[in-house]
Coordinates of C-alpha atoms (C1' of nucleotides) in Angstrom, one line a residue:
Chain A
M21 CA -27.7 12.4 -12.0
G22 CA -29.3 10.4 -9.6
A23 CA -26.2 8.0 -9.6
S24 CA -24.8 6.5 -6.9
V25 CA -22.2 4.3 -5.1
A26 CA -25.0 4.1 -2.6
D27 CA -24.8 1.4 0.6
G28 CA -27.5 -0.5 0.0
A29 CA -26.1 -3.1 1.6
R30 CA -28.8 -3.8 3.9
R31 CA -31.3 -4.7 0.8
A32 CA -29.0 -6.9 -1.4
Y33 CA -27.0 -8.7 1.4
R34 CA -29.8 -9.6 3.5
H35 CA -28.1 -12.8 5.0
P36 CA -28.7 -15.9 2.6
S37 CA -27.9 -18.3 4.5
D38 CA -30.1 -21.0 3.0
D39 CA -28.1 -19.6 -0.5
P40 CA -27.0 -23.0 -1.8
A41 CA -24.8 -21.6 -4.7
A42 CA -22.9 -20.1 -1.1
L43 CA -20.7 -23.0 -0.9
A44 CA -20.4 -23.3 -5.0
L45 CA -18.5 -19.8 -4.3
L46 CA -15.9 -20.6 -1.8
L47 CA -15.2 -23.7 -3.9
R48 CA -14.3 -22.0 -6.7
R49 CA -11.6 -19.7 -5.2
F50 CA -10.2 -23.1 -4.5
P51 CA -8.4 -24.9 -7.3
G52 CA -7.1 -28.0 -7.7
L53 CA -9.6 -30.0 -5.2
G54 CA -10.3 -33.8 -5.5
P55 CA -13.5 -35.3 -4.1
L56 CA -11.9 -36.3 -0.6
E57 CA -11.4 -32.0 0.2
I58 CA -14.6 -31.3 -1.3
E59 CA -16.3 -33.5 1.0
Q60 CA -14.4 -32.4 3.4
I61 CA -15.3 -28.6 3.2
Q62 CA -18.8 -29.8 2.9
C63 CA -18.7 -31.0 6.5
L64 CA -17.7 -26.6 7.7
E65 CA -21.5 -25.9 6.7
L66 CA -22.2 -26.3 10.3
A67 CA -19.9 -23.3 11.8
R68 CA -21.6 -20.3 10.5
R69 CA -21.8 -16.9 12.2
R70 CA -23.0 -14.4 11.0
W71 CA -21.9 -10.4 11.5
R72 CA -23.8 -7.4 10.9
P73 CA -21.9 -4.2 9.4
G74 CA -19.2 -2.7 11.1
M75 CA -18.7 -5.2 13.6
V76 CA -15.0 -6.0 14.3
M77 CA -14.2 -9.4 13.3
L78 CA -11.0 -9.4 14.4
G79 CA -9.0 -6.5 16.3
E80 CA -5.7 -4.5 16.0
G81 CA -3.2 -7.2 17.6
Q82 CA -6.0 -10.0 18.5
E83 CA -5.3 -13.0 17.4
A84 CA -6.1 -14.7 14.3
H85 CA -9.2 -17.1 13.7
P86 CA -9.7 -18.2 9.9
Y87 CA -12.8 -17.6 8.5
L88 CA -14.1 -17.9 5.0
L89 CA -16.6 -15.2 3.6
L90 CA -19.9 -16.5 2.5
S91 CA -21.6 -13.6 1.6
G92 CA -21.1 -9.4 2.4
W93 CA -17.9 -7.7 2.4
V94 CA -15.0 -7.1 4.7
S95 CA -12.2 -4.5 5.2
R96 CA -9.0 -5.1 6.5
Q97 CA -8.0 -1.9 7.8
R98 CA -5.7 0.4 10.1
V99 CA -7.1 3.0 11.7
L100 CA -4.9 6.0 12.7
S101 CA -4.9 8.0 15.9
D102 CA -6.7 10.9 14.4
G103 CA -9.4 9.1 12.6
R104 CA -7.4 8.5 9.4
R105 CA -8.0 4.5 7.9
L106 CA -6.1 3.0 5.0
I107 CA -8.3 -0.2 4.0
F108 CA -5.2 -2.6 3.0
D109 CA -8.0 -4.8 1.1
L110 CA -11.5 -5.7 1.0
L111 CA -12.5 -8.7 1.2
V112 CA -15.5 -10.6 -1.3
P113 CA -17.8 -13.4 -1.0
G114 CA -15.2 -16.8 -1.7
D115 CA -12.3 -14.9 -0.2
G116 CA -10.6 -16.0 3.4
F117 CA -8.5 -14.4 6.2
G118 CA -7.5 -15.5 9.5
F119 CA -4.9 -18.4 8.1
A120 CA -1.5 -16.7 8.3
A121 CA -1.6 -17.4 12.6
D122 CA 0.2 -14.5 14.3
A123 CA 0.6 -12.4 11.2
N124 CA -2.4 -9.6 12.5
A125 CA -0.5 -9.2 15.5
R126 CA 2.7 -8.2 14.1
A127 CA 0.9 -6.1 11.4
R128 CA -1.7 -4.1 13.5
R129 CA -4.4 -4.2 11.4
Q130 CA -8.1 -5.0 12.5
V131 CA -11.2 -6.7 10.3
V132 CA -14.4 -5.3 9.9
A133 CA -17.6 -6.1 8.3
V134 CA -18.6 -4.2 5.9
T135 CA -21.8 -4.8 5.0
A136 CA -23.9 -7.8 6.6
V137 CA -21.7 -10.7 6.5
E138 CA -21.7 -14.7 6.2
T139 CA -18.7 -17.0 7.6
V140 CA -17.8 -20.5 7.7
D141 CA -15.8 -21.1 10.5
A142 CA -12.2 -22.2 8.4
E143 CA -10.3 -23.5 11.7
A144 CA -11.3 -26.8 10.7
L145 CA -9.7 -26.4 7.2
A146 CA -7.2 -25.1 8.2
V147 CA -6.3 -28.1 10.9
L148 CA -7.1 -30.5 7.7
A149 CA -4.9 -28.7 5.4
R150 CA -1.8 -29.1 8.0
E151 CA -2.9 -32.7 8.7
C152 CA -2.8 -33.9 5.3
G153 CA 0.7 -31.6 5.4
P154 CA 2.6 -28.9 2.8
E155 CA 1.9 -31.3 -0.1
G156 CA -1.7 -32.0 0.1
R157 CA -4.4 -30.3 -2.4
L158 CA -5.8 -28.8 0.6
A159 CA -2.6 -26.9 1.4
Q160 CA -1.3 -25.8 -1.9
A161 CA -4.6 -24.4 -2.7
M162 CA -4.4 -22.1 0.3
A163 CA -1.2 -21.4 -0.4
A164 CA -1.8 -20.0 -3.7
L165 CA -5.0 -18.1 -2.3
Q166 CA -2.4 -16.5 -0.1
R167 CA -0.1 -15.5 -2.9
E168 CA -3.5 -14.0 -4.7
D169 CA -3.5 -12.3 -1.4
E170 CA 0.0 -11.1 -1.5
A171 CA 0.1 -9.9 -5.2
R172 CA -3.5 -7.9 -4.4
L173 CA -1.6 -6.0 -1.8
M174 CA 1.6 -5.1 -4.3
E175 CA -0.7 -4.2 -6.3
S176 CA -2.7 -1.8 -4.4
M177 CA 0.9 -0.6 -2.7
V178 CA 1.4 0.5 -6.7
R179 CA -1.9 2.3 -6.7
L180 CA -1.9 3.7 -3.6
G181 CA 1.9 5.2 -4.6
R182 CA 1.9 5.7 -8.4
L183 CA -1.4 6.3 -9.6
T184 CA -4.0 9.8 -10.4
A185 CA -6.8 9.4 -8.4
L186 CA -8.8 8.9 -12.1
E187 CA -6.4 5.7 -12.3
K188 CA -6.6 4.6 -8.8
V189 CA -10.3 4.4 -9.4
S190 CA -10.6 3.0 -12.6
H191 CA -8.0 0.1 -11.7
F192 CA -10.0 -0.2 -8.2
L193 CA -13.7 -0.9 -9.9
L194 CA -12.0 -3.3 -12.5
E195 CA -10.4 -5.4 -9.8
M196 CA -13.5 -5.6 -7.9
E197 CA -15.6 -6.3 -11.3
R198 CA -13.2 -9.4 -11.7
R199 CA -13.3 -10.3 -8.4
T200 CA -16.9 -10.0 -8.0
S201 CA -17.6 -11.6 -11.0
T202 CA -18.9 -15.3 -10.6
G203 CA -18.0 -17.0 -14.1
P204 CA -18.6 -15.8 -17.9
G205 CA -21.2 -14.5 -19.8
E206 CA -21.9 -11.4 -17.0
L207 CA -21.8 -8.4 -18.9
K208 CA -24.7 -6.9 -16.6
G209 CA -21.9 -5.8 -14.0
F210 CA -21.5 -6.0 -10.3
R211 CA -22.8 -5.1 -6.3
L212 CA -20.3 -2.7 -5.2
P213 CA -21.7 -2.2 -1.5
L214 CA -19.6 0.5 -0.8
T215 CA -19.9 4.1 0.4
Q216 CA -17.8 6.5 -1.2
Q217 CA -15.8 7.0 2.3
T218 CA -14.5 3.0 2.2
I219 CA -13.5 3.4 -1.4
G220 CA -11.5 6.4 -0.9
D221 CA -10.3 4.8 2.6
A222 CA -9.2 1.9 0.4
L223 CA -7.3 4.2 -2.9
G224 CA -6.0 6.9 -0.4
L225 CA -8.3 9.9 -1.5
S226 CA -11.0 11.9 0.3
I227 CA -14.5 11.2 -0.2
V228 CA -15.2 14.7 -2.2
H229 CA -12.4 13.4 -4.9
V230 CA -14.1 10.2 -4.8
N231 CA -17.2 11.2 -5.9
R232 CA -15.8 13.6 -8.5
V233 CA -13.9 11.3 -10.5
L234 CA -17.2 8.7 -10.2
R235 CA -18.8 11.8 -11.8
H236 CA -16.4 11.8 -14.1
L237 CA -16.1 8.1 -15.7
R238 CA -19.9 9.0 -15.9
G239 CA -19.8 11.4 -17.8
E240 CA -17.6 9.8 -19.8
S241 CA -19.6 6.9 -20.4
L242 CA -17.1 4.1 -19.2
V243 CA -19.0 3.1 -15.8
S244 CA -22.7 3.5 -14.9
L245 CA -23.5 3.6 -11.5
Q246 CA -27.1 2.7 -9.6
G247 CA -28.2 1.9 -6.4
G248 CA -24.6 0.3 -5.8
F249 CA -24.8 -1.7 -9.2
V250 CA -21.6 -0.9 -11.3
R251 CA -22.0 -1.7 -15.1
I252 CA -18.5 -1.3 -17.0
L253 CA -19.4 -0.1 -20.3
D254 CA -16.4 0.8 -21.9
P255 CA -13.6 -2.0 -20.2
L256 CA -11.0 -1.6 -22.7
R257 CA -10.9 2.3 -22.4
L258 CA -11.1 2.2 -18.6
A259 CA -8.2 0.0 -18.6
A260 CA -6.7 2.3 -20.3
L261 CA -7.2 4.6 -17.7
A262 CA -6.3 2.4 -15.2
A263 CA -2.7 2.4 -16.7
L264 CA -3.1 -1.0 -16.2
E265 CA 0.0 -3.3 -17.8
P266 CA -0.3 -6.1 -19.8
P267 CA -1.2 -9.1 -17.7
E268 CA 2.1 -11.3 -16.8
R269 CA 5.6 -12.1 -18.7
A270 CA 7.8 -15.0 -19.0
A271 CA 11.2 -14.5 -17.0
R272 CA 13.8 -11.7 -18.0
G273 CA 17.4 -11.4 -17.9
S274 CA 19.7 -10.1 -15.5
A275 CA 21.4 -6.8 -15.5
V276 CA 20.7 -3.4 -16.5
Chain B
M28 CA 23.2 24.0 3.0
G29 CA 25.9 21.6 1.2
A30 CA 24.1 18.8 2.9
S31 CA 22.2 15.6 0.9
V32 CA 21.6 12.2 1.0
A33 CA 23.4 11.3 -1.7
D34 CA 24.6 8.1 -3.1
G35 CA 27.7 6.9 -1.9
A36 CA 27.5 3.5 -2.4
R37 CA 30.7 2.9 -3.8
R38 CA 32.8 5.0 -1.6
A39 CA 30.8 3.0 1.7
Y40 CA 29.6 0.0 0.4
R41 CA 32.6 -1.2 -1.8
H42 CA 32.4 -5.1 -1.0
P43 CA 33.2 -5.7 2.5
S44 CA 33.6 -9.5 1.8
D45 CA 36.6 -10.4 4.7
D46 CA 34.4 -8.4 7.1
P47 CA 33.8 -10.9 10.3
A48 CA 30.9 -9.1 11.4
A49 CA 29.0 -10.2 8.4
L50 CA 27.7 -13.2 9.7
A51 CA 27.2 -11.9 12.9
L52 CA 24.9 -9.4 10.7
L53 CA 22.7 -12.4 9.8
L54 CA 22.4 -13.7 13.2
R55 CA 20.9 -11.4 14.7
R56 CA 18.0 -11.4 12.6
F57 CA 17.2 -14.7 13.5
P58 CA 15.7 -15.1 16.7
G59 CA 15.9 -18.5 18.7
L60 CA 18.7 -20.0 17.0
G61 CA 20.8 -23.1 18.9
P62 CA 23.8 -24.0 18.4
L63 CA 23.2 -26.5 15.9
E64 CA 21.6 -24.2 13.5
I65 CA 24.3 -21.5 13.8
E66 CA 26.7 -24.3 13.1
Q67 CA 24.6 -25.1 9.6
I68 CA 24.1 -21.3 9.3
Q69 CA 27.8 -20.9 9.0
C70 CA 28.5 -23.3 6.7
L71 CA 26.6 -21.2 3.9
E72 CA 29.5 -18.8 3.7
L73 CA 31.0 -21.0 1.0
A74 CA 28.2 -19.8 -1.2
R75 CA 28.7 -15.8 -1.7
R76 CA 27.8 -13.5 -4.4
R77 CA 28.1 -9.9 -5.3
W78 CA 26.2 -7.8 -7.5
R79 CA 27.1 -3.9 -9.0
P80 CA 24.5 -1.3 -8.6
G81 CA 21.4 -1.4 -10.8
M82 CA 21.6 -5.2 -10.9
V83 CA 18.2 -7.2 -11.6
M84 CA 18.6 -9.4 -8.9
L85 CA 15.2 -11.0 -9.1
G86 CA 13.3 -10.6 -12.7
E87 CA 9.7 -9.3 -13.6
G88 CA 8.0 -13.2 -12.8
Q89 CA 11.0 -14.9 -12.6
E90 CA 11.5 -18.2 -10.1
A91 CA 12.5 -17.1 -6.7
H92 CA 16.0 -17.9 -5.4
P93 CA 16.3 -17.6 -1.5
Y94 CA 19.1 -14.6 -0.6
L95 CA 20.5 -13.2 2.8
L96 CA 21.9 -10.0 2.4
L97 CA 25.9 -9.7 4.2
S98 CA 26.2 -6.3 2.8
G99 CA 24.5 -3.2 0.8
W100 CA 20.6 -2.0 -0.1
V101 CA 18.5 -3.4 -2.3
S102 CA 15.1 -2.8 -3.6
R103 CA 11.9 -4.7 -4.6
Q104 CA 9.9 -2.4 -6.4
R105 CA 7.8 -2.9 -9.6
V106 CA 8.1 -0.4 -12.6
L107 CA 5.1 1.0 -15.0
S108 CA 5.3 0.8 -18.5
D109 CA 5.4 4.8 -18.8
G110 CA 8.7 4.8 -16.4
R111 CA 7.4 5.4 -13.0
R112 CA 8.4 3.1 -10.6
L113 CA 7.4 2.4 -6.6
I114 CA 9.7 0.2 -4.2
F115 CA 7.7 -2.0 -2.2
D116 CA 10.5 -2.3 -0.3
L117 CA 13.8 -1.8 0.8
L118 CA 16.2 -4.7 2.0
V119 CA 19.2 -3.6 4.6
P120 CA 22.0 -6.2 4.9
G121 CA 20.7 -8.5 7.6
D122 CA 16.9 -8.7 5.4
G123 CA 16.8 -11.8 3.0
F124 CA 14.2 -12.5 0.2
G125 CA 13.2 -15.2 -2.0
F126 CA 12.1 -17.2 0.5
A127 CA 8.6 -17.8 -0.7
A128 CA 8.7 -19.3 -4.2
D129 CA 6.7 -18.4 -6.7
A130 CA 5.2 -15.2 -4.9
N131 CA 7.4 -13.1 -6.8
A132 CA 6.1 -14.5 -10.0
R133 CA 2.3 -13.3 -9.3
A134 CA 3.4 -10.4 -7.8
R135 CA 5.3 -9.0 -10.4
R136 CA 8.0 -7.8 -8.5
Q137 CA 11.6 -7.3 -9.4
V138 CA 14.4 -7.6 -6.7
V139 CA 17.3 -4.7 -7.3
A140 CA 20.3 -4.2 -6.1
V141 CA 20.4 -0.6 -4.5
T142 CA 24.2 -0.2 -4.1
A143 CA 26.9 -2.8 -4.5
V144 CA 25.4 -5.9 -2.8
E145 CA 27.3 -8.9 -1.7
T146 CA 24.5 -12.2 -1.0
V147 CA 24.9 -15.9 0.3
D148 CA 22.9 -18.4 -1.5
A149 CA 20.6 -19.7 1.0
E150 CA 18.6 -22.3 -0.4
A151 CA 20.6 -24.7 2.0
L152 CA 19.1 -22.4 4.4
A153 CA 15.7 -23.0 3.0
V154 CA 16.1 -26.6 2.5
L155 CA 17.7 -27.2 5.7
A156 CA 14.3 -25.7 7.7
R157 CA 12.1 -27.6 5.1
E158 CA 14.0 -31.4 6.5
C159 CA 13.6 -30.0 10.3
G160 CA 10.1 -29.6 9.8
P161 CA 7.7 -26.5 10.1
E162 CA 8.1 -26.6 14.1
G163 CA 11.9 -26.5 13.9
R164 CA 13.5 -23.3 14.9
L165 CA 15.5 -22.8 11.9
A166 CA 11.7 -22.8 10.2
Q167 CA 10.3 -20.6 12.9
A168 CA 12.7 -18.1 13.2
M169 CA 12.3 -17.8 9.2
A170 CA 8.6 -17.7 9.2
A171 CA 8.6 -14.7 11.9
L172 CA 10.9 -12.9 9.3
Q173 CA 8.5 -13.1 6.8
R174 CA 5.8 -11.8 9.0
E175 CA 8.3 -8.7 10.4
D176 CA 8.1 -8.3 6.5
E177 CA 4.5 -8.2 6.3
A178 CA 4.1 -5.9 8.9
R179 CA 6.5 -3.7 7.1
L180 CA 4.3 -3.9 3.8
M181 CA 1.5 -3.0 5.9
E182 CA 3.5 0.0 7.4
S183 CA 4.2 1.1 4.5
M184 CA 0.7 1.0 2.6
V185 CA -0.6 3.3 5.5
R186 CA 2.5 5.5 4.8
L187 CA 1.8 5.8 0.9
G188 CA -1.9 6.1 0.9
R189 CA -2.7 8.4 4.6
L190 CA 0.3 10.3 5.4
T191 CA 1.2 13.7 4.0
A192 CA 4.9 14.3 2.7
L193 CA 6.3 15.1 5.9
E194 CA 4.9 12.7 7.9
K195 CA 6.1 10.2 5.1
V196 CA 9.9 11.3 5.1
S197 CA 9.6 11.5 9.1
H198 CA 8.7 7.7 9.3
F199 CA 10.7 6.5 6.7
L200 CA 13.9 8.0 8.3
L201 CA 13.2 6.3 11.9
E202 CA 12.0 3.1 10.1
M203 CA 15.4 2.8 8.5
E204 CA 17.1 4.0 11.4
R205 CA 15.5 1.3 13.5
R206 CA 16.0 -1.3 10.8
T207 CA 19.8 -0.2 10.2
S208 CA 20.8 -0.2 13.8
T209 CA 23.3 -2.8 15.0
G210 CA 22.9 -2.6 18.5
P211 CA 22.2 -0.6 21.3
G212 CA 24.5 2.6 22.3
E213 CA 24.4 3.9 18.7
L214 CA 23.3 7.6 18.8
K215 CA 26.0 8.9 15.8
G216 CA 23.8 8.0 13.3
F217 CA 23.7 5.9 10.3
R218 CA 24.4 5.3 6.4
L219 CA 21.3 5.7 3.6
P220 CA 22.7 5.2 0.6
L221 CA 20.2 6.0 -1.4
T222 CA 19.2 8.6 -4.0
Q223 CA 16.5 11.0 -3.6
Q224 CA 14.9 9.6 -6.5
T225 CA 14.8 5.9 -4.6
I226 CA 13.4 7.5 -1.2
G227 CA 11.0 9.2 -3.6
D228 CA 10.1 5.8 -5.7
A229 CA 9.5 4.5 -1.7
L230 CA 6.9 6.9 -0.5
G231 CA 5.3 7.7 -3.9
L232 CA 6.4 11.3 -4.2
S233 CA 8.8 13.2 -6.9
I234 CA 12.3 13.6 -5.9
V235 CA 11.7 17.9 -5.8
H236 CA 9.0 17.1 -2.8
V237 CA 11.8 14.8 -1.4
N238 CA 14.7 17.2 -1.7
R239 CA 12.2 19.9 -0.4
V240 CA 11.0 17.7 3.2
L241 CA 14.9 16.9 3.6
R242 CA 15.7 20.7 3.5
H243 CA 12.4 21.3 6.0
L244 CA 13.9 19.1 8.4
R245 CA 17.2 20.3 8.4
G246 CA 16.2 23.9 8.8
E247 CA 14.4 22.5 11.8
S248 CA 17.4 20.9 13.2
L249 CA 15.7 17.0 13.2
V250 CA 18.0 15.7 11.8
S251 CA 21.7 16.3 9.6
L252 CA 22.0 15.1 6.3
Q253 CA 25.8 14.7 5.1
G254 CA 27.0 12.8 2.3
G255 CA 24.3 9.9 2.6
F256 CA 25.0 10.1 6.4
V257 CA 21.8 10.4 8.5
R258 CA 22.0 11.9 12.4
I259 CA 18.4 11.9 13.6
L260 CA 18.9 14.6 16.2
D261 CA 15.3 14.9 17.7
P262 CA 13.8 11.7 17.6
L263 CA 10.6 12.3 19.5
R264 CA 10.2 15.4 17.9
L265 CA 10.5 13.5 14.4
A266 CA 8.5 10.6 16.0
A267 CA 5.7 13.2 16.5
L268 CA 6.0 14.2 13.0
A269 CA 5.7 10.7 11.7
A270 CA 2.4 10.3 13.0
L271 CA 3.6 6.9 14.8
E272 CA 1.1 5.3 16.7
P273 CA 2.3 3.9 19.7
P274 CA 4.2 0.5 19.6
E275 CA 1.8 -1.9 20.3
R276 CA -1.4 -2.7 22.4
A277 CA -3.7 -5.7 24.0
A278 CA -6.6 -7.7 22.3
R279 CA -10.0 -4.8 21.8
G280 CA -13.7 -5.5 22.2
S281 CA -15.4 -6.3 19.1
A282 CA -18.5 -4.1 18.1
V283 CA -18.6 -0.8 17.3
Chain C
dC4 C1' 40.2 18.2 -16.0
dG5 C1' 35.7 17.0 -18.6
dG6 C1' 31.2 14.2 -18.5
dT7 C1' 28.1 12.6 -16.2
dT8 C1' 24.5 12.0 -12.4
dA9 C1' 22.9 14.4 -7.7
dT10 C1' 21.3 18.0 -5.0
dT11 C1' 19.3 22.5 -4.8
dT12 C1' 16.0 25.8 -5.7
dG13 C1' 12.6 29.2 -8.1
dA14 C1' 8.2 30.0 -10.8
dA15 C1' 4.0 28.3 -12.4
dA16 C1' 0.5 24.4 -13.2
dT17 C1' -2.4 21.1 -11.1
dA18 C1' -4.7 17.7 -8.7
dC19 C1' -6.7 16.9 -4.3
dG20 C1' -8.4 18.5 0.1
dT21 C1' -11.1 21.2 3.0
dC22 C1' -15.3 23.5 4.2
dA23 C1' -19.9 24.4 3.6
dA24 C1' -24.3 23.0 1.9
dT25 C1' -28.0 21.0 -1.1
dT26 C1' -29.8 17.4 -2.5
dC27 C1' -31.2 12.5 -2.7
dA28 C1' -32.6 8.1 -0.8
dA29 C1' -34.2 5.1 3.0
dG30 C1' -36.6 4.3 7.4
dT31 C1' -39.3 5.4 11.4
dG32 C1' -43.2 6.7 13.9
dG33 C1' -47.4 8.5 13.7
Chain D
dC3 C1' -49.8 8.5 3.5
dC4 C1' -47.1 11.8 5.5
dA5 C1' -43.5 14.7 8.4
dC6 C1' -39.0 13.8 10.4
dT7 C1' -34.9 11.9 11.0
dT8 C1' -30.6 10.3 9.1
dG9 C1' -26.8 8.5 6.2
dA10 C1' -25.0 9.3 2.1
dA11 C1' -24.1 11.5 -2.6
dT12 C1' -23.2 15.5 -4.8
dT13 C1' -21.9 20.3 -6.1
dG14 C1' -19.3 24.9 -6.2
dA15 C1' -15.9 27.8 -3.5
dC16 C1' -11.8 28.3 -2.4
dG17 C1' -7.2 26.6 0.0
dT18 C1' -3.2 23.9 -0.3
dA19 C1' -0.1 20.0 -1.0
dT20 C1' 2.5 18.1 -4.7
dT21 C1' 4.0 18.3 -8.8
dT22 C1' 5.9 19.8 -13.2
dC23 C1' 9.5 22.3 -15.8
dA24 C1' 13.9 24.3 -16.2
dA25 C1' 17.6 26.0 -14.9
dA26 C1' 21.9 26.1 -11.3
dT27 C1' 24.7 24.0 -8.5
dA28 C1' 27.2 20.6 -6.5
dA29 C1' 29.6 16.2 -6.1
dC30 C1' 31.6 12.4 -8.2
dC31 C1' 34.5 9.0 -11.4
dG32 C1' 37.5 8.2 -14.6

DNA sequence: CGGTTATTTGAAATACGTCAATTCAAGTGG
DNA sequence: CCACTTGAATTGACGTATTTCAAATAACCG
């Protein structure tokens, strides 16, 4: 019974600043870049920054500054005055935030480091994208990322509003596996450096219930959880539980 | 006991195509426009279009086309294969959709007319905004609207994930009052041409529970509901119920 | 008026949250 | 290496919010 989605942040997410794979992680998220853009991005390596767990990387109402995540996990969230918290979105290495200027102020969310985090300052990247015009590859790639972001938020809304706890957790685990997998042939699972409280705040569930659902998933041999490391043992059955729709489809007619 | 948030769409939202106030409605949503832009917008009056309740105005995965709402209510939503529905957002006269090209495809949502709807084709508006560059007033105004949109979605996520049913409904009614009020000195209430099923799908609640919460709000003399017409009788107490935060605040520190 | 759709209500089931205590894992200082 | 502390995971018992089921009005529409 010793399985858990334990913290483990300090162990596995000690700042891997000298990790040569970090940059590759970033680039994989920017589709369709040419050698010019890649060279430009590599210049950004200079402006790194580290954040300790719990640090507020972007306060509520504060003007946004763009960053890319090299390592660690980040939460975009809102905390109500009575302490309730909702996590809009969890960001993993390769993700970025703070690009849509001023969007943060209106949306009244804060960005917080969940684990130890290492970022690169992407201000220069945003400037470069603007300079090359909206048709440039970089701007296109960033727009694509923003659309991904938005699609993820929509998916989260469905999850929050219309899925059961079992469906929520299954859906969440599958999403996280997809987003953290660094390539093909990776059947060995993935790290999930989140407390059950954090998972609960992302799914709109109490910590106790998250725990029970995880126990159930373990009991059914659908996933294995050990020290913050997750293995999805039966992806098909889990996807069925997650109420996942078939990926995408063509356009449809108009009238009901 | 006969109060209800009844349909009433066909009665009150019979297409007011000759309503001279329609254009004013549109313009109030575009802050900071000069005479040039207003003139341009008025040219758009030509391309109107009508939709009957239930019509799919933009199918899932379909390429977006920009519209502005002159009259009627519209739902951006997602329907799961088992029939469950989540409404991301309800659009009221003066709102627009379909501007962020391709965003719809990834987000896999459909746009559906809730009531009878009248739109103007805003393609020309989008083109004009692009032509004047991202610094033009029109582009700025549209970007501002999009930020509003996003902020509203965030607010919805908090509502879906962390508010109780009573809080959800109170919050929803206040939001709708704010968004449909056409100006100051309007204490008389507002039309809410939505089915309780629709409200439920926007709040992640069952229709039965929506009904019970509304009855409770009526019983407490917080709101009055008659034939799709809503009066908020005690805004302060209702806002307290809605777990509403103080409007906005300055920037905040950084570390926890 | 008959047919349809929406609202309303009660009773019962259930999913989920809260409370409180225990266990477990990891770190810390002696 | 060992108490000791701390934070997270785990578990049981219990309360409650919300859903589901079913049926009865009520409003609307042609």
